[in-house]
mmCIF file of C-alpha atoms and ligand atoms in Angstrom:
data_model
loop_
_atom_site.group_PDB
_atom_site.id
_atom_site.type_symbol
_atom_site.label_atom_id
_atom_site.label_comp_id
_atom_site.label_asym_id
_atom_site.label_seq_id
_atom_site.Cartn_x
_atom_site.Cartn_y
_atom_site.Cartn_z
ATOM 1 C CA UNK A 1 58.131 12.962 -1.803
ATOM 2 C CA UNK A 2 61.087 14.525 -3.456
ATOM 3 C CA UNK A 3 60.918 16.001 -7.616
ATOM 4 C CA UNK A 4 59.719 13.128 -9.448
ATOM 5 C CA UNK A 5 62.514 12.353 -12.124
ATOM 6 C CA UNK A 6 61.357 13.656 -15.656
ATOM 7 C CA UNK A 7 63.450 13.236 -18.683
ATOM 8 C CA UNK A 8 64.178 15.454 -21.513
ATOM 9 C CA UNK A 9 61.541 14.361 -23.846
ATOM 10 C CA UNK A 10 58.707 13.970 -20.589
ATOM 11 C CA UNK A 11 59.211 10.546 -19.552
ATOM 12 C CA UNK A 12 58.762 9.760 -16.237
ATOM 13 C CA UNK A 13 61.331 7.370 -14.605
ATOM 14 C CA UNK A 14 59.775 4.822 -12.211
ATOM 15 C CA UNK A 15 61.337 1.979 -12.410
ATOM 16 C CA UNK A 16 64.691 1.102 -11.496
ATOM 17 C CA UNK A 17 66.703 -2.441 -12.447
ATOM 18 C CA UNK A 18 69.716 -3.115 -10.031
ATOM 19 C CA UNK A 19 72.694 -5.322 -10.861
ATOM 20 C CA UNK A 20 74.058 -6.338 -7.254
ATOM 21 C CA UNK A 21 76.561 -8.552 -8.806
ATOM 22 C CA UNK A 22 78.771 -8.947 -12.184
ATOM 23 C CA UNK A 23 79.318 -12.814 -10.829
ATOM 24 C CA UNK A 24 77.501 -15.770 -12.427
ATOM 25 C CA UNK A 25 77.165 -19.585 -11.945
ATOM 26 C CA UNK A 26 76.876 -19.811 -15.585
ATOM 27 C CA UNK A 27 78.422 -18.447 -19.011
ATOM 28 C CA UNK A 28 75.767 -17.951 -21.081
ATOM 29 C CA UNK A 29 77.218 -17.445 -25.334
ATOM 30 C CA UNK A 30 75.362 -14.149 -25.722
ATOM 31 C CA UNK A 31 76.031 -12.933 -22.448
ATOM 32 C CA UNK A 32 79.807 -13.537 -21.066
ATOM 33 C CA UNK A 33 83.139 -14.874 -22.385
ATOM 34 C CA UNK A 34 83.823 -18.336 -21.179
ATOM 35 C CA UNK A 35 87.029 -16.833 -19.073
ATOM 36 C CA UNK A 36 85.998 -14.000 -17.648
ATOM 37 C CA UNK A 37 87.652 -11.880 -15.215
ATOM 38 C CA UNK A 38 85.160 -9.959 -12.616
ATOM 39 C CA UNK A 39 85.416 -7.223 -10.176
ATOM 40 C CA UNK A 40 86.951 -6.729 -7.669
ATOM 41 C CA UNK A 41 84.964 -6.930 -4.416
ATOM 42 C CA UNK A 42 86.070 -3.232 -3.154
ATOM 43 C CA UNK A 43 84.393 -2.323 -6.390
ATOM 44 C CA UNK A 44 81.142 -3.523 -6.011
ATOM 45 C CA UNK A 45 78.126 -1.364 -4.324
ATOM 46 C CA UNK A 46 78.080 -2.632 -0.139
ATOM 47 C CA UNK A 47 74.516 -3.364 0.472
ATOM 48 C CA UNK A 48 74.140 -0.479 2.480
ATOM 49 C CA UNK A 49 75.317 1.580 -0.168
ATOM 50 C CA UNK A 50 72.790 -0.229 -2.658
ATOM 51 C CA UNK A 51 70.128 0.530 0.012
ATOM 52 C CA UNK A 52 70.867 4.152 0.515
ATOM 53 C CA UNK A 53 71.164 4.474 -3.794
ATOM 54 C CA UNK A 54 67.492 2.961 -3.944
ATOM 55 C CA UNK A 55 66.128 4.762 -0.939
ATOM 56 C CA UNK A 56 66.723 7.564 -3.022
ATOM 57 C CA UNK A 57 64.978 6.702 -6.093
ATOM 58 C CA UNK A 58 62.040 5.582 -4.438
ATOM 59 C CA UNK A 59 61.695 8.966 -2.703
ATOM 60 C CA UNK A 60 61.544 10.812 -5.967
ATOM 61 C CA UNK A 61 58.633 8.313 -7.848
ATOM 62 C CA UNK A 62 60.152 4.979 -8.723
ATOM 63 C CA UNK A 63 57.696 2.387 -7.728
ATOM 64 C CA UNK A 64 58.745 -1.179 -8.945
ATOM 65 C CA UNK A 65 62.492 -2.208 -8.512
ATOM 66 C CA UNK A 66 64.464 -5.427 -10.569
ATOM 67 C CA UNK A 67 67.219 -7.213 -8.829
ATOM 68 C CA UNK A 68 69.210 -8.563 -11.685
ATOM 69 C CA UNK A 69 72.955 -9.424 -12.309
ATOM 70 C CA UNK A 70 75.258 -10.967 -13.361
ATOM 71 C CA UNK A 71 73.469 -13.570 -10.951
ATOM 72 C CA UNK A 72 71.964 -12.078 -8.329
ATOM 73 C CA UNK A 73 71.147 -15.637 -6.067
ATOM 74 C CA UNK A 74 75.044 -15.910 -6.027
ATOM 75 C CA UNK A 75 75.659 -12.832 -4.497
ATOM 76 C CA UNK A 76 76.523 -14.073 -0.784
ATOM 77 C CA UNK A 77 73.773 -12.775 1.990
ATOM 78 C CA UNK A 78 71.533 -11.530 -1.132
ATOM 79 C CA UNK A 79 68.287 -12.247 1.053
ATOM 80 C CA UNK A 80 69.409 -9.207 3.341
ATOM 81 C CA UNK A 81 68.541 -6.788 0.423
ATOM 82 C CA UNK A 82 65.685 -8.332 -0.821
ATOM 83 C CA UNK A 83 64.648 -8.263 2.716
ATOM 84 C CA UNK A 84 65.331 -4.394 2.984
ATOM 85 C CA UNK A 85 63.829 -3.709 -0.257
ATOM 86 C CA UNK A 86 60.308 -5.785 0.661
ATOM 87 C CA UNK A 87 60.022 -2.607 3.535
ATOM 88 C CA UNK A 88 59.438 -0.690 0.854
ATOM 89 C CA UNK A 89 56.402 -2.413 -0.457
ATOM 90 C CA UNK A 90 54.475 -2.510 3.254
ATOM 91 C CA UNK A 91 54.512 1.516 3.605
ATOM 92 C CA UNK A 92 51.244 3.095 3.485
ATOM 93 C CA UNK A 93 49.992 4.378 -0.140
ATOM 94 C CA UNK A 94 50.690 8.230 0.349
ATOM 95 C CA UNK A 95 54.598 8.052 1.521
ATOM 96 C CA UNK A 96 57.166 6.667 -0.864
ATOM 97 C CA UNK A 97 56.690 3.214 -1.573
ATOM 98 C CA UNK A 98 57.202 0.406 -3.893
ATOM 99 C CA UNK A 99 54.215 -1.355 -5.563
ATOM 100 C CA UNK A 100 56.284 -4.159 -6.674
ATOM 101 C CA UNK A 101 59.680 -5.822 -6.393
ATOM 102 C CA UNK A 102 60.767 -8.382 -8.787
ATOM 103 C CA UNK A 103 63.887 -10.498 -9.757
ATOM 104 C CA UNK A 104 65.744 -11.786 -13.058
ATOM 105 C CA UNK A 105 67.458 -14.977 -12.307
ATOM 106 C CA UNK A 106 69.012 -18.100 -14.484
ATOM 107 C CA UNK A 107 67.196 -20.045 -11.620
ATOM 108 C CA UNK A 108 70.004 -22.646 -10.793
ATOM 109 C CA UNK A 109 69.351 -21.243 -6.886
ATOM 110 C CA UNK A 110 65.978 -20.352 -6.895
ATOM 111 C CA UNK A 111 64.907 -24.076 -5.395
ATOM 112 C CA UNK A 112 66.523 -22.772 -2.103
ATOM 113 C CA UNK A 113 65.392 -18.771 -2.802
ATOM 114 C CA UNK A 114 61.971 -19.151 -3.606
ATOM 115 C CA UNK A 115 60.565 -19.517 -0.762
ATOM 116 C CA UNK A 116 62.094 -16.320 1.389
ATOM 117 C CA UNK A 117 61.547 -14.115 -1.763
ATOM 118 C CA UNK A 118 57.969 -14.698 -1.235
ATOM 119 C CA UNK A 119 58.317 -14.558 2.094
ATOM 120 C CA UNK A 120 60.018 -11.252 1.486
ATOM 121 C CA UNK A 121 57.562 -9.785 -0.318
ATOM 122 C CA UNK A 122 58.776 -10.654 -4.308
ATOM 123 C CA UNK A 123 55.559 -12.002 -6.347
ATOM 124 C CA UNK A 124 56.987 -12.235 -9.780
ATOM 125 C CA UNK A 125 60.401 -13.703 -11.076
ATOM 126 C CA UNK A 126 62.226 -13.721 -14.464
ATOM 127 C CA UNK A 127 63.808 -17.012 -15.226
ATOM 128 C CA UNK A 128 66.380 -16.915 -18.084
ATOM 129 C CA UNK A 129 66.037 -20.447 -19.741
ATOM 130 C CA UNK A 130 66.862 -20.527 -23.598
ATOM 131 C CA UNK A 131 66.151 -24.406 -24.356
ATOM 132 C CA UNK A 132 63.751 -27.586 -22.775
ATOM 133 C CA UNK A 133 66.707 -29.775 -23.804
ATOM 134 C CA UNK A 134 69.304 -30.577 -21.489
ATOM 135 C CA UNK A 135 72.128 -30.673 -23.851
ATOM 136 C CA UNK A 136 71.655 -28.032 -25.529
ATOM 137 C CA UNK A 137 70.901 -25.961 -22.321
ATOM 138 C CA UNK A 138 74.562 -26.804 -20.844
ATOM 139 C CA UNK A 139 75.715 -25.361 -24.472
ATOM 140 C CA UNK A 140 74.179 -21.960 -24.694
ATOM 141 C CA UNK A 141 75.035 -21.940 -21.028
ATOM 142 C CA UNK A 142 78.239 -23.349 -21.316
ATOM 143 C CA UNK A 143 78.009 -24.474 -17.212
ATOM 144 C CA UNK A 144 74.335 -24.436 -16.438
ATOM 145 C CA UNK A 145 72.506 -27.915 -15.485
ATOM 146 C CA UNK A 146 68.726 -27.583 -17.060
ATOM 147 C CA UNK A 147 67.804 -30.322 -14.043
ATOM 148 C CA UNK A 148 68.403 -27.437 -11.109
ATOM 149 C CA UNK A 149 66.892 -24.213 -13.233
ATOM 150 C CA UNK A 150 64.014 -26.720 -13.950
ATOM 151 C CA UNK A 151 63.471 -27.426 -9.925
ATOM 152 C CA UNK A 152 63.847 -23.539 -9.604
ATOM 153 C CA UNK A 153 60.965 -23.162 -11.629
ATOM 154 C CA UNK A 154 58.916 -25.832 -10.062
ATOM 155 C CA UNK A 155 59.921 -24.098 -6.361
ATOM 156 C CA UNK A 156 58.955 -20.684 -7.420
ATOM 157 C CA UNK A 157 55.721 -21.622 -8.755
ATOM 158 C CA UNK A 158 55.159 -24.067 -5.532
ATOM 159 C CA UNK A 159 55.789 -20.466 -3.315
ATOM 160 C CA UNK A 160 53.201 -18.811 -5.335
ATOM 161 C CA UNK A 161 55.568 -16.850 -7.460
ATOM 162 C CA UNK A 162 54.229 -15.353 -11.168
ATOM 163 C CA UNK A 163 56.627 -16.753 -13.668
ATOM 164 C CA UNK A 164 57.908 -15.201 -16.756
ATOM 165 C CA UNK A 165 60.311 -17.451 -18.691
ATOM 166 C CA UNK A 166 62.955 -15.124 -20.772
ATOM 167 C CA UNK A 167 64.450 -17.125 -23.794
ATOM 168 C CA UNK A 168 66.936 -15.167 -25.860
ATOM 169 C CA UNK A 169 66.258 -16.410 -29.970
ATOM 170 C CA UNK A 170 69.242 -17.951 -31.508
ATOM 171 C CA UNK A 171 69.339 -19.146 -35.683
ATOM 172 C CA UNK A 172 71.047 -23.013 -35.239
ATOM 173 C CA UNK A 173 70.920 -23.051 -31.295
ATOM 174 C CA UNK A 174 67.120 -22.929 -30.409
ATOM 175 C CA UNK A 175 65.082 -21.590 -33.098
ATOM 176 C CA UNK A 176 63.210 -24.924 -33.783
ATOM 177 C CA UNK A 177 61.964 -24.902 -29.776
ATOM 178 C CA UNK A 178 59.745 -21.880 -29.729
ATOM 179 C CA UNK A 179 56.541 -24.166 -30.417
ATOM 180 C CA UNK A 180 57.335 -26.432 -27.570
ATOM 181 C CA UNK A 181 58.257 -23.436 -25.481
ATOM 182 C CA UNK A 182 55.321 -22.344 -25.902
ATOM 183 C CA UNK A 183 53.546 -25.102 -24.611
ATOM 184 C CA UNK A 184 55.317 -26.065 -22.029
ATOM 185 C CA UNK A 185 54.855 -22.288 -20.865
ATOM 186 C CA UNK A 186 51.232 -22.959 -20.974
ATOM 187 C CA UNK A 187 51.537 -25.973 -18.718
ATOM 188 C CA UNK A 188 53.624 -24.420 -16.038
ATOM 189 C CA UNK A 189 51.086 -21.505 -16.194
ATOM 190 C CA UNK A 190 53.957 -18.541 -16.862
ATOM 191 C CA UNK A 191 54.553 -16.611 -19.593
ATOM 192 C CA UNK A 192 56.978 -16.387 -22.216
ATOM 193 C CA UNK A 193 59.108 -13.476 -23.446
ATOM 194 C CA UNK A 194 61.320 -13.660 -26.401
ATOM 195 C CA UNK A 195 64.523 -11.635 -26.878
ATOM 196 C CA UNK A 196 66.514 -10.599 -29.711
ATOM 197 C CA UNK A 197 70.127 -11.123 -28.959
ATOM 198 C CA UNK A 198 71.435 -7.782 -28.381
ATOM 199 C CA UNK A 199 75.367 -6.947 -29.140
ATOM 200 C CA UNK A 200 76.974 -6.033 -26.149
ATOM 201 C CA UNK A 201 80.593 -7.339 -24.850
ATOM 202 C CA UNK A 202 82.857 -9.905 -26.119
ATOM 203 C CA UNK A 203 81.401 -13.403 -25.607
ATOM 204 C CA UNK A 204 83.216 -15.400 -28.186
ATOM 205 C CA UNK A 205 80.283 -16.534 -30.233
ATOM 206 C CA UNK A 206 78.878 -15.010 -33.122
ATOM 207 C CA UNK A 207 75.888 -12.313 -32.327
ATOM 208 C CA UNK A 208 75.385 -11.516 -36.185
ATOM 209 C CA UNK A 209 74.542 -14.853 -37.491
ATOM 210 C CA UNK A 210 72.689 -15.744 -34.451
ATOM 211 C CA UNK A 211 70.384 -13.181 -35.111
ATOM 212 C CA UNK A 212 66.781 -14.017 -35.773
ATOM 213 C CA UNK A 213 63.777 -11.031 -36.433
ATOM 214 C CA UNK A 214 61.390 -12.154 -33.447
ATOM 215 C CA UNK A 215 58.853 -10.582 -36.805
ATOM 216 C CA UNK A 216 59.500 -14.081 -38.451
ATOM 217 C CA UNK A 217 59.123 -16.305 -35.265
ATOM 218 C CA UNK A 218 56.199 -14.484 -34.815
ATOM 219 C CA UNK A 219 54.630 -15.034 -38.355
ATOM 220 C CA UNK A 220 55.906 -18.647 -37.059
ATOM 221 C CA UNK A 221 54.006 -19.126 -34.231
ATOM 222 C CA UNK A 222 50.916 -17.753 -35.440
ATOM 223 C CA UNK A 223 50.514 -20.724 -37.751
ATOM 224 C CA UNK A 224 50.144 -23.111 -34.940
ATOM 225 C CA UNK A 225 48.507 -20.590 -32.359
ATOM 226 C CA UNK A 226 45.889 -17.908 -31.762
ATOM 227 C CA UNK A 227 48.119 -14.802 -30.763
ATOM 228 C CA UNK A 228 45.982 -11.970 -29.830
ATOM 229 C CA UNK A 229 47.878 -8.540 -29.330
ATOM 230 C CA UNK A 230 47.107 -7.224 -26.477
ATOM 231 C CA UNK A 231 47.586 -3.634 -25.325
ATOM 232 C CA UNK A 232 49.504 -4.416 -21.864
ATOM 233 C CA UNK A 233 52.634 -2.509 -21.722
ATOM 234 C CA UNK A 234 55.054 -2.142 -18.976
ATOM 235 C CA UNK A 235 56.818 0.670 -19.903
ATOM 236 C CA UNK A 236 59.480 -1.905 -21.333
ATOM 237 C CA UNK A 237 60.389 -2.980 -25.127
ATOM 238 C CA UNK A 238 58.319 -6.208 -24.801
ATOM 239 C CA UNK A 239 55.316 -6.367 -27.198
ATOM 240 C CA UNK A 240 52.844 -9.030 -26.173
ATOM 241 C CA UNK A 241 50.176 -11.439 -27.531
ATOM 242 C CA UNK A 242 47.566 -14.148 -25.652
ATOM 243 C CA UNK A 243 48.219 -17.112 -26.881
ATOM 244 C CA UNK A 244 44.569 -18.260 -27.015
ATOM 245 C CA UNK A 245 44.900 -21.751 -26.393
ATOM 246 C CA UNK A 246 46.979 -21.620 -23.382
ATOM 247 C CA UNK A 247 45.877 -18.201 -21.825
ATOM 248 C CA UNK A 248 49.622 -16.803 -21.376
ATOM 249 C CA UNK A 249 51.389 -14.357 -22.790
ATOM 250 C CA UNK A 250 54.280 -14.388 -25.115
ATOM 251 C CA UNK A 251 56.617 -10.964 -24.961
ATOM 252 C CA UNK A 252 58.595 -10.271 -27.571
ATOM 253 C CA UNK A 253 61.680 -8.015 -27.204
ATOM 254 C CA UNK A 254 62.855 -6.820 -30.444
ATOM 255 C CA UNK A 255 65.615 -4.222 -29.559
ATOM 256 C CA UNK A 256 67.273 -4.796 -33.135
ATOM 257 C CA UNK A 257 64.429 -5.257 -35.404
ATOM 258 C CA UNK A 258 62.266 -2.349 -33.803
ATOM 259 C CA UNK A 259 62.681 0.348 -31.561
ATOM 260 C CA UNK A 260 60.535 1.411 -28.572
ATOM 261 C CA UNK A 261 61.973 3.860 -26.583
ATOM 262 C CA UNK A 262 59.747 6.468 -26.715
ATOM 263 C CA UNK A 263 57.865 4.967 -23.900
ATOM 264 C CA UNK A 264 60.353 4.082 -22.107
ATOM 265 C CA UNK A 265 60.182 4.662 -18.273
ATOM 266 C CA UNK A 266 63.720 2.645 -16.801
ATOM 267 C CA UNK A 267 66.940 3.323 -15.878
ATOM 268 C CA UNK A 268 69.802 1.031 -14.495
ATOM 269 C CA UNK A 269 72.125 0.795 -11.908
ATOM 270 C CA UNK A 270 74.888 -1.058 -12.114
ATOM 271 C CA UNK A 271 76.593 -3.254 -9.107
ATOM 272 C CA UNK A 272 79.749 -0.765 -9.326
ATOM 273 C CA UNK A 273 77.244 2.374 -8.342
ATOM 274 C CA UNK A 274 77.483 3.525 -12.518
ATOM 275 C CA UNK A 275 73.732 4.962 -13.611
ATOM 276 C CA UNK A 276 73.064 4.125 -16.998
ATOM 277 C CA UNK A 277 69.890 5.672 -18.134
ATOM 278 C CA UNK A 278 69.772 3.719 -21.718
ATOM 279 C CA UNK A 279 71.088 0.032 -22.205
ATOM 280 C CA UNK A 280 72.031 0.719 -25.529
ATOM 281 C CA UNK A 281 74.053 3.809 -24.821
ATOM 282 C CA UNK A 282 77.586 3.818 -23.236
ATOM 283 C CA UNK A 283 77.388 7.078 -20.904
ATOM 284 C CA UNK A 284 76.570 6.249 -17.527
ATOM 285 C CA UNK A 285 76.987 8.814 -14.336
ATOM 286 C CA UNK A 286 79.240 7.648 -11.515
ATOM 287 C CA UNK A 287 77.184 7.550 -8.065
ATOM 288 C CA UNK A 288 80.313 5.488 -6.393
ATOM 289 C CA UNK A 289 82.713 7.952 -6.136
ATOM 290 C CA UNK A 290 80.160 10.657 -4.907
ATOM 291 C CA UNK A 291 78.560 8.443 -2.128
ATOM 292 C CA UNK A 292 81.901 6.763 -0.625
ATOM 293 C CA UNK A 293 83.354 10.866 -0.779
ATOM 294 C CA UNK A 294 80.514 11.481 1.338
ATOM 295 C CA UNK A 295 77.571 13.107 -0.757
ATOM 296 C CA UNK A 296 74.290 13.497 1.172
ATOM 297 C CA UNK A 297 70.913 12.516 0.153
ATOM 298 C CA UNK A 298 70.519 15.799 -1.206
ATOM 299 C CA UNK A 299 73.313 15.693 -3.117
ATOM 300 C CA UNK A 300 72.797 12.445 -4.476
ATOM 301 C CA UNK A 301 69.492 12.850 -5.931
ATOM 302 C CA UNK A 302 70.845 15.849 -7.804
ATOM 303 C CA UNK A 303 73.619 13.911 -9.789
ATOM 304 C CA UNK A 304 70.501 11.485 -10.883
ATOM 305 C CA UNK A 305 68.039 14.210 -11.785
ATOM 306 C CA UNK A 306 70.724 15.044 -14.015
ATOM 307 C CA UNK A 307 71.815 11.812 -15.267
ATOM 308 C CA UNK A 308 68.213 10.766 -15.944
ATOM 309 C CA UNK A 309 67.972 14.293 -17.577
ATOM 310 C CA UNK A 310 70.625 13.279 -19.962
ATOM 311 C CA UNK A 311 68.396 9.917 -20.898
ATOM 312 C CA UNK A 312 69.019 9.926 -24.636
ATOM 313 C CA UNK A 313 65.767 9.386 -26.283
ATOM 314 C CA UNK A 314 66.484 5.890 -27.901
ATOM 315 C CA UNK A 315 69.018 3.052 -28.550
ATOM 316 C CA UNK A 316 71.211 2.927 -31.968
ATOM 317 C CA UNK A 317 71.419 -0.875 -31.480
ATOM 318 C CA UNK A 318 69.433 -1.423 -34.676
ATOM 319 C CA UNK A 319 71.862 -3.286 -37.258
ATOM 320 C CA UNK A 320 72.588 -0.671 -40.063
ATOM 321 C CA UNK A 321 72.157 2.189 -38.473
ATOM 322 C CA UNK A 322 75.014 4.410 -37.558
ATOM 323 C CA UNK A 323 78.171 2.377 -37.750
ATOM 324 C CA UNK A 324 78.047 -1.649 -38.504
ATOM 325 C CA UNK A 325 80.200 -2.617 -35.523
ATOM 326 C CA UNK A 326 77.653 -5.453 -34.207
ATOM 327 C CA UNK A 327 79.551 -5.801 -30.719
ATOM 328 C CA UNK A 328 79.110 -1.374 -30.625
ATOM 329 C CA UNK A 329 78.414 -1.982 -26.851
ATOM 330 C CA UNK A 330 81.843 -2.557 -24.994
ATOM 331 C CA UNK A 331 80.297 -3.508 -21.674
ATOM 332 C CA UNK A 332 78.793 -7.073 -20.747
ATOM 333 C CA UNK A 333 75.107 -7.184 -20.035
ATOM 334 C CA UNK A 334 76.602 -8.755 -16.503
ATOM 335 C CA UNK A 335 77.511 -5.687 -15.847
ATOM 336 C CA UNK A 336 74.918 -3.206 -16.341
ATOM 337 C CA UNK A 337 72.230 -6.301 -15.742
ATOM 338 C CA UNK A 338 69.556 -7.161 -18.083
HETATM 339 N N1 SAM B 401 71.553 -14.026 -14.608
HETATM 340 C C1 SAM B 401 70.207 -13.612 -14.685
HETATM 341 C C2 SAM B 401 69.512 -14.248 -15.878
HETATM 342 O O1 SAM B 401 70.190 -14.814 -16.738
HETATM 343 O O2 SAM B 401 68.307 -14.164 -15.926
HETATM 344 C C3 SAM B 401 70.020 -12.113 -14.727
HETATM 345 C C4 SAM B 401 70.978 -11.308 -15.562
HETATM 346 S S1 SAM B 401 70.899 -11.588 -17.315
HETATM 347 C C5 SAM B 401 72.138 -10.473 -17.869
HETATM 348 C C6 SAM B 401 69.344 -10.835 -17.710
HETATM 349 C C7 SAM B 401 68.762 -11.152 -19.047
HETATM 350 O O3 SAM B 401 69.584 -10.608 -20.067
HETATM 351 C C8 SAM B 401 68.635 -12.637 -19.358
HETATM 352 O O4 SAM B 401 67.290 -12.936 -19.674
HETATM 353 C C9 SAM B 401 69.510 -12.840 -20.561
HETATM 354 O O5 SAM B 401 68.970 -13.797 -21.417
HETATM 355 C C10 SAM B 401 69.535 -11.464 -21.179
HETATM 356 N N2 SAM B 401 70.722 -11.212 -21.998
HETATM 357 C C11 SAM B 401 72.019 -11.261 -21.627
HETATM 358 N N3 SAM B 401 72.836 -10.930 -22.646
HETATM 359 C C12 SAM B 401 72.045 -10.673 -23.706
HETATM 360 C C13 SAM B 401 72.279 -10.282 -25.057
HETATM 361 N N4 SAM B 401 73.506 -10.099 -25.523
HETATM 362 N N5 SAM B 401 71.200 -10.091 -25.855
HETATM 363 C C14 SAM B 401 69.943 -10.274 -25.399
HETATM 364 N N6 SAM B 401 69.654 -10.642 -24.135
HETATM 365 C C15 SAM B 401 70.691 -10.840 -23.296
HETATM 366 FE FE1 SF4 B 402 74.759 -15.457 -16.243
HETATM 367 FE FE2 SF4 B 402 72.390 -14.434 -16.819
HETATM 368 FE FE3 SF4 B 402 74.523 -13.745 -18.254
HETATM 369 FE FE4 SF4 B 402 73.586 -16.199 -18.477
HETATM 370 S S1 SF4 B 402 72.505 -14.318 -19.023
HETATM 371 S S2 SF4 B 402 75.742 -15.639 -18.190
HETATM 372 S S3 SF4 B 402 72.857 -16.605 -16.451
HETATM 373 S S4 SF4 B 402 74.207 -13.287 -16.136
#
């Protein structure tokens, strides 16, 4: 194995999240403008050049890999990189490997992907699903049908896929469903993370006064359930309890309200080939450019020891701090994927 990557402050970087798309089936209010206008496809990473990009990183220590987007079940022939990534998992424990390969999805495809992610070696999934209620669904999502993410959920779990359902807090749009979530969470046997919603990009719809401290759904929830913290981390923000009653776990996100970057161990990728080593910053190191000119492995691993040597040591997304522009994040999370 190559250097591990190290950061400035001694974290080491092994995991990687990949955006292989900026495309999506839906237009979610805290995520994407209802017109939006996407890349062109000479912009966007071949999967060959996505494969060579991750090759790399898993030869200097990362060991668990997230295929996000935009939507990454859109993205036409996806199955050939999931495919190419699952190699990874079946090498033998002393050679570069990954222990784990995972996926963030709205779930609208997943009733037809399930099964060959399984099959290709992906035991976990993220599904992104804000509300139980079918009209209010097709509003935060502005084009999503609750019916097909709900038969996604019901195929992953029938392939023997660990489910994590992500639901993004909103004051007025679902802030009165976290008890049922919670339940419902416990019947379907996945767990439940909660998100803060996080400024970034122009959506149209108002971040501030959606906001909602995950501290005071928490106080919330613990009224009706027995949260116990537990000390499971991932290396990510998420904080989590066991609900007692149910046996899951509820994460909760909290990049505004709290910050916890001082363990964290992630950088991203973005479907144009842009390496952002900190969601919440805006500098991000072009691999693109480098690779298409011709760079060698060599070569290439050396622009992202220094690019994850620049990882600034936390986010400034915290409202009040620094400047009070709440949208301080030009770029869509589409883009860099969540
Ligand atoms: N399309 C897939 C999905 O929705 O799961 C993957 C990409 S999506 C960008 C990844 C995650 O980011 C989703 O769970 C979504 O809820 C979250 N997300 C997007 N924009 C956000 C924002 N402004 N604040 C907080 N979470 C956001
Ligand atoms: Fe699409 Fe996911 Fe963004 Fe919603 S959160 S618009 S599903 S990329």
């Amino acid at each position: 194995m190559t250097r591990p990557f190290l950061d400035s402050f001694g974290r080491a970087v092994t995991y990687l999240r990949v955006s292989v798309t900026d495309r999506c089936d839906m237009r979610c209010l805290y995520c994407m403008a209802e017109e939006m206008t996407f890349l062109p496809k000479p912009e966007i990473l071949s999967y060959e050049e996505l494969e060579r990009i991750c090759g790399a990183f898993i030869h200097s220590g990362v060991r668990r890999l997230r295929v996000t987007g935009g939507e990454p079940l859109v993205r036409r022939d996806v199955m050939s990189f999931f495919t190419a990534m699952g190699e990874w998992l079946r090498r033998p424990g002393d050679e570069p490997r990954l222990d784990e390969l995972t996926l963030t999805t709205n779930g609208s495809r997943l009733g037809e992907f399930a099964a060959p992610l399984h099959a290709a070696g992906v035991r976990r999934v993220n599904v992104s699903m804000d509300s139980l209620d079918p009209a209010r669904f097709a509003a935060i999502t502005r084009r999503g049908n609750l019916r097909k993410t709900l038969d996604g959920v019901r195929a992953a779990r029938e392939a023997g896929l660990k489910l994590r359902i992500n639901a993004v807090a909103m004051a007025g749009l679902n802030d009165d469903e976290f008890d049922d979530m919670v339940a419902w969470c416990g019947q379907m046997g996945a767990d439940l993370c909660l998100i803060e919603t996080m400024p970034m990009g122009e959506t149209g719809d108002d971040r501030v006064n959606r906001y909602i401290p995950l501290d005071r759904v928490r106080a919330d929830l613990a009224r009706r359930w027995t949260l116990e913290p537990l000390t499971y981390r991932t290396g990510g923000p998420a904080r989590y309890v066991r609900v007692a009653e149910t046996g899951q776990k509820i994460g909760f996100i909290t990049p505004m309200s709290h910050n916890f970057c001082e363990s964290c161990n992630r950088v991203r990728l973005s479907c144009t080939g842009q390496l952002y080593s900190c969601l919440g910053h805006e500098g991000a190191s072009d691999l693109r450019g480098p690779l298409r000119a011709g760079m060698d492995d060599a070569g290439l691993l050396r622009l992202v020891h220094s690019a994850i040597g620049r990882k600034p040591k936390g986010h400034d997304f915290m409202l009040g701090r620094a400047d009070d522009d709440p949208a301080r994040i030009s770029r869509h999370m589409s883009v860099t994927g969540g």
